[in-house]
PDB file of C-alpha atoms in Angstrom:
ATOM      1  CA  UNK A   1      28.224   0.654  -7.085  1.00 34.00           C
ATOM      2  CA  UNK A   2      25.599   3.254  -6.188  1.00 36.00           C
ATOM      3  CA  UNK A   3      24.475   3.675  -9.810  1.00 37.00           C
ATOM      4  CA  UNK A   4      23.253   0.114 -10.202  1.00 39.00           C
ATOM      5  CA  UNK A   5      19.465  -0.125 -10.109  1.00 41.00           C
ATOM      6  CA  UNK A   6      19.424  -3.766  -8.950  1.00 42.00           C
ATOM      7  CA  UNK A   7      21.431  -3.222  -5.745  1.00 45.00           C
ATOM      8  CA  UNK A   8      20.158  -2.634  -2.244  1.00 50.00           C
ATOM      9  CA  UNK A   9      22.423  -1.095   0.404  1.00 52.00           C
ATOM     10  CA  UNK A  10      22.044  -1.496   4.154  1.00 52.00           C
ATOM     11  CA  UNK A  11      23.873  -0.756   7.353  1.00 49.00           C
ATOM     12  CA  UNK A  12      24.751  -3.367  10.009  1.00 54.00           C
ATOM     13  CA  UNK A  13      26.218  -2.357  13.368  1.00 51.00           C
ATOM     14  CA  UNK A  14      28.036  -5.111  15.310  1.00 52.00           C
ATOM     15  CA  UNK A  15      29.713  -4.105  18.614  1.00 49.00           C
ATOM     16  CA  UNK A  16      33.166  -5.773  18.601  1.00 49.00           C
ATOM     17  CA  UNK A  17      31.827  -8.522  16.320  1.00 53.00           C
ATOM     18  CA  UNK A  18      34.337  -8.080  13.507  1.00 52.00           C
ATOM     19  CA  UNK A  19      37.237  -7.879  15.952  1.00 52.00           C
ATOM     20  CA  UNK A  20      36.636 -11.460  17.019  1.00 51.00           C
ATOM     21  CA  UNK A  21      35.076 -13.095  13.997  1.00 56.00           C
ATOM     22  CA  UNK A  22      36.068 -13.066  10.328  1.00 59.00           C
ATOM     23  CA  UNK A  23      34.043 -11.966   7.359  1.00 58.00           C
ATOM     24  CA  UNK A  24      33.638 -15.583   6.234  1.00 61.00           C
ATOM     25  CA  UNK A  25      32.069 -16.486   9.596  1.00 62.00           C
ATOM     26  CA  UNK A  26      29.753 -13.484   9.285  1.00 64.00           C
ATOM     27  CA  UNK A  27      28.728 -14.710   5.857  1.00 61.00           C
ATOM     28  CA  UNK A  28      27.873 -18.148   7.261  1.00 60.00           C
ATOM     29  CA  UNK A  29      25.747 -16.533   9.979  1.00 61.00           C
ATOM     30  CA  UNK A  30      23.586 -14.761   7.385  1.00 58.00           C
ATOM     31  CA  UNK A  31      21.337 -17.769   6.902  1.00 48.00           C
ATOM     32  CA  UNK A  32      18.244 -15.897   5.722  1.00 46.00           C
ATOM     33  CA  UNK A  33      19.783 -14.245   2.693  1.00 51.00           C
ATOM     34  CA  UNK A  34      21.272 -15.838  -0.418  1.00 53.00           C
ATOM     35  CA  UNK A  35      25.014 -16.061   0.221  1.00 52.00           C
ATOM     36  CA  UNK A  36      25.814 -15.649  -3.492  1.00 51.00           C
ATOM     37  CA  UNK A  37      24.181 -12.259  -3.630  1.00 58.00           C
ATOM     38  CA  UNK A  38      25.865 -10.644  -0.601  1.00 59.00           C
ATOM     39  CA  UNK A  39      28.914  -8.423  -0.762  1.00 58.00           C
ATOM     40  CA  UNK A  40      30.639  -6.685   2.138  1.00 54.00           C
ATOM     41  CA  UNK A  41      32.254  -3.235   2.195  1.00 54.00           C
ATOM     42  CA  UNK A  42      33.860  -1.988   5.377  1.00 50.00           C
ATOM     43  CA  UNK A  43      34.360   1.562   6.576  1.00 49.00           C
ATOM     44  CA  UNK A  44      37.797   2.437   7.914  1.00 41.00           C
ATOM     45  CA  UNK A  45      36.457   4.176  11.024  1.00 45.00           C
ATOM     46  CA  UNK A  46      34.441   3.331  14.086  1.00 49.00           C
ATOM     47  CA  UNK A  47      31.372   5.023  15.478  1.00 52.00           C
ATOM     48  CA  UNK A  48      30.073   5.616  18.935  1.00 49.00           C
ATOM     49  CA  UNK A  49      26.464   5.553  19.988  1.00 51.00           C
ATOM     50  CA  UNK A  50      24.918   8.678  21.387  1.00 51.00           C
ATOM     51  CA  UNK A  51      25.769   9.212  25.123  1.00 55.00           C
ATOM     52  CA  UNK A  52      27.882   6.089  25.066  1.00 55.00           C
ATOM     53  CA  UNK A  53      31.574   5.276  24.785  1.00 55.00           C
ATOM     54  CA  UNK A  54      30.988   1.857  23.183  1.00 55.00           C
ATOM     55  CA  UNK A  55      32.382   1.722  19.655  1.00 55.00           C
ATOM     56  CA  UNK A  56      30.886  -0.371  16.879  1.00 55.00           C
ATOM     57  CA  UNK A  57      32.068  -1.097  13.373  1.00 59.00           C
ATOM     58  CA  UNK A  58      29.472  -0.254  10.711  1.00 61.00           C
ATOM     59  CA  UNK A  59      29.286  -2.764   7.919  1.00 65.00           C
ATOM     60  CA  UNK A  60      27.900  -1.781   4.519  1.00 65.00           C
ATOM     61  CA  UNK A  61      26.183  -4.773   2.967  1.00 68.00           C
ATOM     62  CA  UNK A  62      25.341  -4.764  -0.726  1.00 68.00           C
ATOM     63  CA  UNK A  63      22.564  -7.109  -1.748  1.00 67.00           C
ATOM     64  CA  UNK A  64      21.944  -7.892  -5.428  1.00 66.00           C
ATOM     65  CA  UNK A  65      18.339  -7.129  -6.183  1.00 64.00           C
ATOM     66  CA  UNK A  66      15.775  -4.609  -4.970  1.00 64.00           C
ATOM     67  CA  UNK A  67      14.309  -6.634  -2.069  1.00 68.00           C
ATOM     68  CA  UNK A  68      15.651  -5.771   1.363  1.00 70.00           C
ATOM     69  CA  UNK A  69      14.465  -7.807   4.401  1.00 69.00           C
ATOM     70  CA  UNK A  70      13.676  -6.212   7.763  1.00 74.00           C
ATOM     71  CA  UNK A  71      16.244  -8.269   9.643  1.00 73.00           C
ATOM     72  CA  UNK A  72      18.809 -11.014   9.238  1.00 70.00           C
ATOM     73  CA  UNK A  73      19.461 -13.926  11.578  1.00 69.00           C
ATOM     74  CA  UNK A  74      22.902 -14.088  13.240  1.00 66.00           C
ATOM     75  CA  UNK A  75      23.217 -17.026  15.604  1.00 65.00           C
ATOM     76  CA  UNK A  76      20.055 -16.897  17.763  1.00 68.00           C
ATOM     77  CA  UNK A  77      19.221 -13.240  17.344  1.00 70.00           C
ATOM     78  CA  UNK A  78      17.668 -11.140  14.609  1.00 73.00           C
ATOM     79  CA  UNK A  79      19.817  -8.185  13.626  1.00 71.00           C
ATOM     80  CA  UNK A  80      17.735  -5.311  12.297  1.00 74.00           C
ATOM     81  CA  UNK A  81      18.914  -3.619   9.168  1.00 73.00           C
ATOM     82  CA  UNK A  82      18.097  -0.310   7.530  1.00 73.00           C
ATOM     83  CA  UNK A  83      18.583   1.123   4.116  1.00 74.00           C
ATOM     84  CA  UNK A  84      21.826   2.985   3.467  1.00 75.00           C
ATOM     85  CA  UNK A  85      21.182   6.622   2.625  1.00 79.00           C
ATOM     86  CA  UNK A  86      24.370   8.427   1.627  1.00 80.00           C
ATOM     87  CA  UNK A  87      25.205  11.711   3.299  1.00 84.00           C
ATOM     88  CA  UNK A  88      24.872  14.995   1.497  1.00 88.00           C
ATOM     89  CA  UNK A  89      28.045  15.750  -0.480  1.00 88.00           C
ATOM     90  CA  UNK A  90      28.886  19.387  -1.137  1.00 89.00           C
ATOM     91  CA  UNK A  91      31.619  21.040  -3.124  1.00 90.00           C
ATOM     92  CA  UNK A  92      34.039  22.925  -0.793  1.00 88.00           C
ATOM     93  CA  UNK A  93      34.847  25.595  -3.410  1.00 89.00           C
ATOM     94  CA  UNK A  94      31.418  26.802  -4.663  1.00 89.00           C
ATOM     95  CA  UNK A  95      29.253  24.815  -2.168  1.00 89.00           C
ATOM     96  CA  UNK A  96      26.977  23.302  -4.801  1.00 89.00           C
ATOM     97  CA  UNK A  97      25.689  19.724  -4.489  1.00 88.00           C
ATOM     98  CA  UNK A  98      25.920  18.713  -8.173  1.00 85.00           C
ATOM     99  CA  UNK A  99      29.715  18.101  -8.518  1.00 87.00           C
ATOM    100  CA  UNK A 100      32.794  17.165  -6.536  1.00 86.00           C
ATOM    101  CA  UNK A 101      35.411  19.555  -5.124  1.00 88.00           C
ATOM    102  CA  UNK A 102      38.183  18.269  -7.332  1.00 89.00           C
ATOM    103  CA  UNK A 103      36.530  19.429 -10.556  1.00 89.00           C
ATOM    104  CA  UNK A 104      35.573  22.961  -9.370  1.00 89.00           C
ATOM    105  CA  UNK A 105      37.780  25.971 -10.193  1.00 89.00           C
ATOM    106  CA  UNK A 106      35.934  28.532  -8.039  1.00 87.00           C
ATOM    107  CA  UNK A 107      36.936  29.658  -4.567  1.00 88.00           C
ATOM    108  CA  UNK A 108      34.033  31.331  -2.827  1.00 88.00           C
ATOM    109  CA  UNK A 109      33.571  32.248   0.789  1.00 88.00           C
ATOM    110  CA  UNK A 110      31.017  30.008   2.616  1.00 86.00           C
ATOM    111  CA  UNK A 111      29.822  32.943   4.731  1.00 87.00           C
ATOM    112  CA  UNK A 112      29.184  35.725   2.223  1.00 86.00           C
ATOM    113  CA  UNK A 113      29.511  33.872  -1.098  1.00 83.00           C
ATOM    114  CA  UNK A 114      32.149  36.301  -2.465  1.00 86.00           C
ATOM    115  CA  UNK A 115      35.671  35.461  -3.654  1.00 85.00           C
ATOM    116  CA  UNK A 116      38.024  37.368  -1.304  1.00 83.00           C
ATOM    117  CA  UNK A 117      41.187  36.840   0.677  1.00 82.00           C
ATOM    118  CA  UNK A 118      41.600  36.820   4.437  1.00 82.00           C
ATOM    119  CA  UNK A 119      38.934  36.551   7.128  1.00 84.00           C
ATOM    120  CA  UNK A 120      35.365  37.363   6.103  1.00 84.00           C
ATOM    121  CA  UNK A 121      34.084  40.675   7.547  1.00 83.00           C
ATOM    122  CA  UNK A 122      30.670  40.804   5.862  1.00 80.00           C
ATOM    123  CA  UNK A 123      27.352  39.514   7.149  1.00 85.00           C
ATOM    124  CA  UNK A 124      26.385  35.885   6.583  1.00 86.00           C
ATOM    125  CA  UNK A 125      24.510  35.314   3.377  1.00 87.00           C
ATOM    126  CA  UNK A 126      24.009  31.877   1.863  1.00 89.00           C
ATOM    127  CA  UNK A 127      25.040  31.703  -1.736  1.00 88.00           C
ATOM    128  CA  UNK A 128      22.469  28.938  -2.367  1.00 87.00           C
ATOM    129  CA  UNK A 129      19.261  30.422  -0.900  1.00 88.00           C
ATOM    130  CA  UNK A 130      20.304  33.977   0.129  1.00 87.00           C
ATOM    131  CA  UNK A 131      19.376  33.189   3.692  1.00 87.00           C
ATOM    132  CA  UNK A 132      21.100  34.608   6.823  1.00 88.00           C
ATOM    133  CA  UNK A 133      23.380  31.588   7.332  1.00 88.00           C
ATOM    134  CA  UNK A 134      26.465  30.028   5.877  1.00 88.00           C
ATOM    135  CA  UNK A 135      26.420  27.850   2.738  1.00 88.00           C
ATOM    136  CA  UNK A 136      27.470  24.822   4.782  1.00 88.00           C
ATOM    137  CA  UNK A 137      24.625  25.100   7.349  1.00 88.00           C
ATOM    138  CA  UNK A 138      22.271  22.162   7.597  1.00 88.00           C
ATOM    139  CA  UNK A 139      19.280  24.456   8.121  1.00 89.00           C
ATOM    140  CA  UNK A 140      19.597  25.620   4.527  1.00 89.00           C
ATOM    141  CA  UNK A 141      16.504  24.635   2.463  1.00 89.00           C
ATOM    142  CA  UNK A 142      18.796  23.448  -0.319  1.00 89.00           C
ATOM    143  CA  UNK A 143      20.463  21.018   2.078  1.00 89.00           C
ATOM    144  CA  UNK A 144      17.051  19.649   3.122  1.00 89.00           C
ATOM    145  CA  UNK A 145      16.024  19.194  -0.522  1.00 90.00           C
ATOM    146  CA  UNK A 146      19.267  17.427  -1.310  1.00 90.00           C
ATOM    147  CA  UNK A 147      18.738  15.044   1.622  1.00 90.00           C
ATOM    148  CA  UNK A 148      15.230  14.221   0.360  1.00 89.00           C
ATOM    149  CA  UNK A 149      16.619  13.572  -3.128  1.00 89.00           C
ATOM    150  CA  UNK A 150      19.125  11.102  -1.693  1.00 89.00           C
ATOM    151  CA  UNK A 151      16.374   9.313   0.237  1.00 87.00           C
ATOM    152  CA  UNK A 152      14.183   9.233  -2.896  1.00 86.00           C
ATOM    153  CA  UNK A 153      17.154   7.763  -4.857  1.00 86.00           C
ATOM    154  CA  UNK A 154      17.689   5.071  -2.170  1.00 81.00           C
ATOM    155  CA  UNK A 155      14.008   4.027  -1.946  1.00 80.00           C
ATOM    156  CA  UNK A 156      13.511   3.717  -5.723  1.00 80.00           C
ATOM    157  CA  UNK A 157      16.968   2.398  -6.725  1.00 77.00           C
ATOM    158  CA  UNK A 158      17.727   5.288  -9.129  1.00 81.00           C
ATOM    159  CA  UNK A 159      20.835   7.160 -10.167  1.00 83.00           C
ATOM    160  CA  UNK A 160      21.402  10.568  -8.695  1.00 85.00           C
ATOM    161  CA  UNK A 161      20.583  12.252 -12.017  1.00 85.00           C
ATOM    162  CA  UNK A 162      17.299  10.391 -12.389  1.00 86.00           C
ATOM    163  CA  UNK A 163      16.367  11.095  -8.777  1.00 86.00           C
ATOM    164  CA  UNK A 164      16.997  14.867  -9.249  1.00 86.00           C
ATOM    165  CA  UNK A 165      14.942  14.976 -12.405  1.00 86.00           C
ATOM    166  CA  UNK A 166      11.978  12.993 -11.013  1.00 86.00           C
ATOM    167  CA  UNK A 167      12.002  14.898  -7.709  1.00 84.00           C
ATOM    168  CA  UNK A 168      11.966  18.263  -9.523  1.00 82.00           C
ATOM    169  CA  UNK A 169       9.145  17.106 -11.800  1.00 80.00           C
ATOM    170  CA  UNK A 170       7.061  15.889  -8.822  1.00 78.00           C
ATOM    171  CA  UNK A 171       7.628  19.146  -6.971  1.00 70.00           C
ATOM    172  CA  UNK A 172       6.391  21.163  -9.956  1.00 66.00           C
ATOM    173  CA  UNK A 173       3.397  18.850 -10.372  1.00 61.00           C
ATOM    174  CA  UNK A 174       2.423  19.194  -6.716  1.00 60.00           C
ATOM    175  CA  UNK A 175       2.732  22.990  -6.938  1.00 53.00           C
ATOM    176  CA  UNK A 176       0.534  23.182 -10.033  1.00 55.00           C
ATOM    177  CA  UNK A 177      -2.073  20.931  -8.441  1.00 57.00           C
ATOM    178  CA  UNK A 178      -2.078  23.061  -5.253  1.00 50.00           C
ATOM    179  CA  UNK A 179      -2.529  26.208  -7.386  1.00 52.00           C
ATOM    180  CA  UNK A 180      -5.499  24.661  -9.209  1.00 56.00           C
ATOM    181  CA  UNK A 181      -7.106  23.640  -5.937  1.00 47.00           C
ATOM    182  CA  UNK A 182      -6.680  27.138  -4.499  1.00 49.00           C
ATOM    183  CA  UNK A 183      -8.136  28.781  -7.578  1.00 50.00           C
ATOM    184  CA  UNK A 184     -11.262  26.596  -7.521  1.00 47.00           C
ATOM    185  CA  UNK A 185     -11.774  26.607  -3.719  1.00 48.00           C
ATOM    186  CA  UNK A 186     -14.917  28.848  -3.701  1.00 51.00           C
ATOM    187  CA  UNK A 187     -16.808  26.467  -6.036  1.00 62.00           C
ATOM    188  CA  UNK A 188     -15.983  23.251  -4.156  1.00 68.00           C
ATOM    189  CA  UNK A 189     -19.068  23.345  -1.948  1.00 70.00           C
ATOM    190  CA  UNK A 190     -21.394  23.879  -4.876  1.00 76.00           C
ATOM    191  CA  UNK A 191     -19.714  21.145  -6.886  1.00 78.00           C
ATOM    192  CA  UNK A 192     -19.957  18.693  -3.994  1.00 78.00           C
ATOM    193  CA  UNK A 193     -23.631  19.497  -3.372  1.00 80.00           C
ATOM    194  CA  UNK A 194     -24.494  18.973  -7.053  1.00 83.00           C
ATOM    195  CA  UNK A 195     -22.569  15.729  -7.172  1.00 85.00           C
ATOM    196  CA  UNK A 196     -24.243  14.426  -4.012  1.00 86.00           C
ATOM    197  CA  UNK A 197     -27.708  15.366  -5.302  1.00 88.00           C
ATOM    198  CA  UNK A 198     -27.117  13.655  -8.636  1.00 89.00           C
ATOM    199  CA  UNK A 199     -25.889  10.549  -6.828  1.00 90.00           C
ATOM    200  CA  UNK A 200     -28.934  10.459  -4.543  1.00 89.00           C
ATOM    201  CA  UNK A 201     -31.321  10.846  -7.503  1.00 90.00           C
ATOM    202  CA  UNK A 202     -29.559   8.090  -9.367  1.00 90.00           C
ATOM    203  CA  UNK A 203     -29.725   5.780  -6.328  1.00 91.00           C
ATOM    204  CA  UNK A 204     -33.445   6.585  -5.762  1.00 90.00           C
ATOM    205  CA  UNK A 205     -34.211   5.811  -9.440  1.00 91.00           C
ATOM    206  CA  UNK A 206     -32.382   2.527  -9.273  1.00 90.00           C
ATOM    207  CA  UNK A 207     -34.131   1.517  -6.033  1.00 91.00           C
ATOM    208  CA  UNK A 208     -37.577   2.266  -7.571  1.00 91.00           C
ATOM    209  CA  UNK A 209     -36.691   0.222 -10.631  1.00 91.00           C
ATOM    210  CA  UNK A 210     -35.508  -2.693  -8.523  1.00 91.00           C
ATOM    211  CA  UNK A 211     -38.587  -2.518  -6.315  1.00 92.00           C
ATOM    212  CA  UNK A 212     -40.922  -2.609  -9.341  1.00 91.00           C
ATOM    213  CA  UNK A 213     -38.999  -5.520 -10.785  1.00 91.00           C
ATOM    214  CA  UNK A 214     -39.180  -7.469  -7.539  1.00 92.00           C
ATOM    215  CA  UNK A 215     -42.949  -6.899  -7.271  1.00 93.00           C
ATOM    216  CA  UNK A 216     -43.489  -8.141 -10.808  1.00 92.00           C
ATOM    217  CA  UNK A 217     -41.373 -11.211 -10.165  1.00 92.00           C
ATOM    218  CA  UNK A 218     -43.287 -11.933  -6.948  1.00 92.00           C
ATOM    219  CA  UNK A 219     -46.663 -11.608  -8.684  1.00 91.00           C
ATOM    220  CA  UNK A 220     -45.596 -13.900 -11.503  1.00 91.00           C
ATOM    221  CA  UNK A 221     -44.334 -16.418  -9.001  1.00 92.00           C
ATOM    222  CA  UNK A 222     -47.612 -16.420  -7.081  1.00 92.00           C
ATOM    223  CA  UNK A 223     -49.631 -16.783 -10.300  1.00 91.00           C
ATOM    224  CA  UNK A 224     -47.469 -19.717 -11.472  1.00 90.00           C
ATOM    225  CA  UNK A 225     -47.787 -21.339  -8.070  1.00 90.00           C
ATOM    226  CA  UNK A 226     -51.600 -21.041  -8.040  1.00 89.00           C
ATOM    227  CA  UNK A 227     -51.840 -22.419 -11.603  1.00 88.00           C
ATOM    228  CA  UNK A 228     -49.582 -25.332 -10.665  1.00 87.00           C
ATOM    229  CA  UNK A 229     -51.697 -26.203  -7.571  1.00 87.00           C
ATOM    230  CA  UNK A 230     -54.933 -26.030  -9.601  1.00 86.00           C
ATOM    231  CA  UNK A 231     -53.525 -28.305 -12.298  1.00 85.00           C
ATOM    232  CA  UNK A 232     -52.338 -30.788  -9.594  1.00 82.00           C
ATOM    233  CA  UNK A 233     -55.839 -30.934  -8.069  1.00 80.00           C
ATOM    234  CA  UNK A 234     -57.435 -31.529 -11.465  1.00 78.00           C
ATOM    235  CA  UNK A 235     -55.020 -34.273 -12.305  1.00 77.00           C
ATOM    236  CA  UNK A 236     -55.609 -35.914  -8.946  1.00 74.00           C
ATOM    237  CA  UNK A 237     -59.384 -35.888  -9.466  1.00 65.00           C
ATOM    238  CA  UNK A 238     -59.117 -37.327 -12.970  1.00 63.00           C
ATOM    239  CA  UNK A 239     -56.821 -40.160 -11.903  1.00 60.00           C
ATOM    240  CA  UNK A 240     -59.286 -41.624  -9.334  1.00 56.00           C
ATOM    241  CA  UNK A 241     -60.501 -45.124 -10.565  1.00 54.00           C
ATOM    242  CA  UNK A 242     -64.281 -46.088 -10.702  1.00 56.00           C
ATOM    243  CA  UNK A 243     -63.708 -49.032  -8.306  1.00 56.00           C
ATOM    244  CA  UNK A 244     -62.221 -46.650  -5.719  1.00 55.00           C
ATOM    245  CA  UNK A 245     -65.203 -44.307  -6.129  1.00 52.00           C
ATOM    246  CA  UNK A 246     -67.565 -47.283  -5.725  1.00 54.00           C
ATOM    247  CA  UNK A 247     -65.734 -48.398  -2.554  1.00 55.00           C
ATOM    248  CA  UNK A 248     -65.950 -44.891  -1.149  1.00 52.00           C
ATOM    249  CA  UNK A 249     -69.703 -44.877  -1.760  1.00 53.00           C
ATOM    250  CA  UNK A 250     -70.111 -48.325  -0.163  1.00 56.00           C
ATOM    251  CA  UNK A 251     -68.459 -47.045   3.002  1.00 54.00           C
ATOM    252  CA  UNK A 252     -71.692 -45.192   3.842  1.00 51.00           C
ATOM    253  CA  UNK A 253     -74.118 -47.698   5.623  1.00 55.00           C
ATOM    254  CA  UNK A 254     -77.815 -47.818   4.619  1.00 55.00           C
ATOM    255  CA  UNK A 255     -78.926 -47.435   8.256  1.00 53.00           C
ATOM    256  CA  UNK A 256     -78.515 -44.583  10.610  1.00 52.00           C
ATOM    257  CA  UNK A 257     -77.017 -46.854  13.354  1.00 51.00           C
ATOM    258  CA  UNK A 258     -73.252 -46.136  13.452  1.00 50.00           C
ATOM    259  CA  UNK A 259     -72.579 -49.598  14.979  1.00 49.00           C
ATOM    260  CA  UNK A 260     -73.699 -51.415  11.824  1.00 49.00           C
ATOM    261  CA  UNK A 261     -71.291 -49.688   9.461  1.00 48.00           C
ATOM    262  CA  UNK A 262     -69.425 -52.058   7.115  1.00 50.00           C
ATOM    263  CA  UNK A 263     -66.324 -51.617   4.972  1.00 49.00           C
ATOM    264  CA  UNK A 264     -68.242 -52.752   1.875  1.00 51.00           C
ATOM    265  CA  UNK A 265     -67.259 -55.382  -0.589  1.00 49.00           C
ATOM    266  CA  UNK A 266     -68.783 -58.542  -2.024  1.00 51.00           C
ATOM    267  CA  UNK A 267     -69.860 -59.857   1.445  1.00 50.00           C
ATOM    268  CA  UNK A 268     -71.613 -56.649   2.523  1.00 47.00           C
ATOM    269  CA  UNK A 269     -75.089 -57.112   3.972  1.00 47.00           C
ATOM    270  CA  UNK A 270     -78.097 -55.768   2.010  1.00 44.00           C
TER     271      UNK A 270
END
């Protein structure tokens, strides 16, 4: 079930819900999701919230596909859901994370990492990281790395083998990139200054070119406009008829008295 890439797992916590209602009724209440793609898996134990005696039954919902909504609607409330991240599983014989206990033939002490009988008398020494703690302690760096691998597997829908390989490759890549950055740290300021100077020069050159181009376009536009206006005036002068010119001349009276002006024509006085 966990090896399928097209499956999303999520936890649902319902206080006393499954004690009253059946699974079929719960399936009907899930109106947001596609009912044909939902499968239910129940844990055989109950959990209690922190600082509370109220028990609730966790429900593991398997959804076909890689899309997982933020919440599902049950009756008139939205029940928040979260991705299911499996707990760290550790061999109880050699305390490695890569295999199960039933396939391991070793029998090592979790405190000192040595195969002996009776109570351990030596100092604590982790067999995984050589730290001053037991191999089952959650403060072990290997335990933290294993938890991150399981979260990476859940987010990207991968198998545990693929998640381990990709996580190890990404860790090596990040380390090599950090080493390169540290080795070239003294030259960063010089590189940044040179890059900024080249960018400023390039921008200045482009602005000068654009300014020159705009000035040329403006000059050509003004010249074309002046030529057009001159041609319009010439065409207007040429299109005037002789009769109209004659009428304009006849508008001027022969006397200097402005009251005797006439509009001209065939009945004009001599």
